Amino acid sequence: MTAPHTLGHRDGRADSAAPVLQLDGLGWSIGGATIVQDITLSVREGEFLAFIGPNGAGKTSLFNLISGTTMPTAGTIALDGTDMTDRPAHVRARRGLGRTFQTSSLWPAMTVADHVRLAAQAARGGSYRLWRRADPYTAEVDGVLERTGLGHRAGATASELSHGEKRKLELAVLLVGEPRLMLLDEPMAGVSAEEVPALTELIRTLHREEGRTVLMVEHHMDVLLGLADRLAVMHHGRLLALDTPEAVTADPTVQQAYLGEGL
């Protein structure tokens, strides 16, 4: 097993920045079954940490704990040094944590622009209504759609989008809240091979050019190897390895347990 360690970033940034996320002994048990156990790790500002492992390894459950949709039964969670262990999801969101999910929750009949507009209203504490005149969010919505490559699709409904475009819209909805820490749960799921490069490049831009800290669960190893500063391998709810992509993929334990199974 590879021991967790601190490392330099691929773009030369130092490791002196304070952790934006700290997990200590984090665990979750339900009905006598332990789903996540003893997860301890530190994520620094601007880092890209990717999680791999087979279905049922506890990756999404860990994201649920970090984002506050599930409360842990052991351990602690801190954002920027502030204990968030018992705080609900909306409080963590206000502290700069944003998340996408494996399964899309878009409204099929709503336009791309209106999805982002409602997210902007929610992020700014506005009322839940669709503005038709003197919309105060127009410039913000337009800017986010351009950043995510959806400017030309602003008037399309979610049902008219390809899988790749839906994933971009989910990112646009997330970005309008200006999260510092982004949790992306299988953003390539359902995306065609032709759309994967553009979506990968968007995520790379959000990380490296905009400086956002990213945690991502993904099964496309070729995508992760080009993005991640570190890889975390989960096994039965525990961390099997946590290291650079090069070290993890060269680890005999990881190779034997998982990489040979198509992760």
Coordinates of C-alpha atoms in Angstrom, one line a residue, residues 79-239:
L79 CA -13.1 23.5 5.2
D80 CA -10.4 26.1 5.5
G81 CA -9.8 25.1 9.0
T82 CA -13.4 25.4 10.1
D83 CA -15.2 22.3 11.4
M84 CA -18.0 21.4 9.1
T85 CA -18.6 17.9 10.3
D86 CA -22.2 18.5 11.5
R87 CA -23.1 21.3 9.1
P88 CA -25.7 20.8 6.4
A89 CA -25.0 20.9 2.7
H90 CA -26.2 24.5 2.1
V91 CA -23.8 25.8 4.8
R92 CA -20.9 24.1 3.1
A93 CA -22.0 25.5 -0.3
R94 CA -21.9 29.0 1.2
R95 CA -18.3 28.3 2.3
G96 CA -17.4 27.6 -1.3
L97 CA -18.0 23.9 -1.8
G98 CA -19.9 22.9 -5.0
R99 CA -20.8 19.5 -6.4
T100 CA -22.1 17.7 -9.5
F101 CA -23.7 14.2 -9.3
Q102 CA -23.5 11.0 -11.3
T103 CA -27.2 11.2 -12.3
S104 CA -28.4 14.4 -14.0
S105 CA -31.1 16.4 -12.2
L106 CA -31.8 18.9 -15.0
W107 CA -35.3 20.0 -15.9
P108 CA -36.0 18.6 -19.4
A109 CA -38.3 21.5 -20.5
M110 CA -36.3 24.3 -19.0
T111 CA -33.8 26.2 -21.2
V112 CA -30.0 26.2 -20.7
A113 CA -30.0 29.9 -19.7
D114 CA -32.9 29.5 -17.2
H115 CA -31.1 26.7 -15.4
V116 CA -28.1 29.0 -14.9
R117 CA -30.3 31.9 -14.0
L118 CA -32.1 30.1 -11.3
A119 CA -28.7 28.9 -9.9
A120 CA -27.5 32.5 -9.9
Q121 CA -30.6 33.7 -8.1
A122 CA -30.2 30.9 -5.5
A123 CA -26.5 31.8 -5.0
R124 CA -27.2 35.5 -4.6
G125 CA -30.2 35.0 -2.3
G126 CA -32.7 36.2 -4.9
S127 CA -36.3 35.1 -5.3
Y128 CA -37.1 32.0 -7.4
R129 CA -38.6 33.5 -10.5
L130 CA -37.7 33.8 -14.1
W131 CA -37.1 37.4 -15.1
R132 CA -38.4 38.5 -18.4
R133 CA -37.5 42.2 -18.3
A134 CA -34.5 44.0 -16.7
D135 CA -33.0 40.6 -15.7
P136 CA -30.2 41.5 -13.2
Y137 CA -28.4 38.2 -13.9
T138 CA -28.2 38.4 -17.7
A139 CA -24.5 39.3 -17.9
E140 CA -23.6 36.7 -15.3
V141 CA -25.5 34.0 -17.1
D142 CA -24.1 34.9 -20.5
G143 CA -20.6 34.9 -19.1
V144 CA -20.9 31.4 -17.5
L145 CA -22.4 30.0 -20.7
E146 CA -19.6 31.3 -22.8
R147 CA -17.0 29.9 -20.3
T148 CA -18.5 26.5 -20.6
G149 CA -19.0 26.5 -24.4
L150 CA -22.8 26.7 -24.2
G151 CA -23.4 30.3 -25.3
H152 CA -24.9 29.1 -28.6
R153 CA -27.2 26.8 -26.8
A154 CA -28.7 29.3 -24.3
G155 CA -32.2 28.9 -25.7
A156 CA -32.2 25.2 -26.0
T157 CA -34.0 23.0 -23.5
A158 CA -32.1 20.4 -21.5
S159 CA -33.9 17.6 -23.3
E160 CA -32.4 18.9 -26.6
L161 CA -28.8 18.6 -25.3
S162 CA -26.3 15.8 -25.9
H163 CA -24.9 14.0 -22.8
G164 CA -21.7 16.1 -23.1
E165 CA -23.7 19.3 -23.3
K166 CA -25.7 18.3 -20.2
R167 CA -22.5 17.7 -18.3
K168 CA -21.3 21.2 -19.3
L169 CA -24.6 22.7 -18.2
E170 CA -24.2 21.0 -14.8
L171 CA -20.8 22.6 -14.6
A172 CA -22.3 26.0 -15.6
V173 CA -24.9 25.7 -12.8
L174 CA -22.1 24.9 -10.4
L175 CA -19.8 27.7 -11.6
V176 CA -22.4 30.5 -11.2
G177 CA -22.0 30.0 -7.4
E178 CA -18.2 30.5 -7.8
P179 CA -17.1 27.5 -5.8
R180 CA -13.5 27.2 -4.6
L181 CA -13.8 23.5 -4.1
M182 CA -15.5 21.4 -6.8
L183 CA -16.6 17.8 -6.3
L184 CA -17.2 16.2 -9.7
D185 CA -18.8 12.7 -9.5
E186 CA -18.2 10.9 -12.8
P187 CA -18.6 13.9 -15.1
M188 CA -17.8 11.7 -18.2
A189 CA -20.6 9.2 -17.5
G190 CA -22.8 8.8 -20.6
V191 CA -20.6 11.2 -22.6
S192 CA -19.7 10.1 -26.1
A193 CA -16.1 9.5 -27.0
E194 CA -16.3 12.5 -29.4
E195 CA -17.3 14.8 -26.6
V196 CA -14.9 13.6 -23.9
P197 CA -11.9 15.8 -25.1
A198 CA -13.8 19.1 -25.0
L199 CA -15.3 18.3 -21.5
T200 CA -11.8 17.3 -20.3
E201 CA -10.4 20.5 -21.6
L202 CA -13.1 22.5 -19.8
I203 CA -12.3 20.8 -16.5
R204 CA -8.6 21.4 -17.1
T205 CA -9.3 25.1 -17.6
L206 CA -11.4 25.4 -14.5
H207 CA -8.6 23.8 -12.5
R208 CA -5.4 25.3 -13.9
E209 CA -6.4 28.6 -15.4
E210 CA -9.1 29.6 -12.9
G211 CA -7.3 28.0 -10.0
R212 CA -10.1 25.9 -8.6
T213 CA -9.5 23.0 -6.3
V214 CA -11.1 19.8 -7.8
L215 CA -12.0 16.4 -6.4
M216 CA -13.2 14.0 -9.1
V217 CA -14.5 10.5 -9.2
E218 CA -14.0 9.0 -12.7
H219 CA -13.5 5.6 -14.4
H220 CA -11.7 7.0 -17.4
M221 CA -8.0 6.5 -16.4
D222 CA -6.8 8.2 -19.6
V223 CA -8.7 11.4 -18.6
L224 CA -7.4 11.3 -15.0
L225 CA -3.8 10.8 -15.9
G226 CA -3.9 14.1 -17.8
L227 CA -5.6 16.1 -15.0
A228 CA -4.8 14.8 -11.6
D229 CA -2.0 15.9 -9.2
R230 CA -2.8 12.9 -7.0
L231 CA -4.8 9.7 -7.4
A232 CA -6.7 8.1 -4.4
V233 CA -7.6 4.4 -4.8
M234 CA -10.5 3.3 -2.7
H235 CA -11.1 -0.3 -1.7
H236 CA -14.0 -1.5 0.5
G237 CA -14.5 2.1 1.9
R238 CA -10.8 2.6 2.7
L239 CA -7.9 4.3 0.9

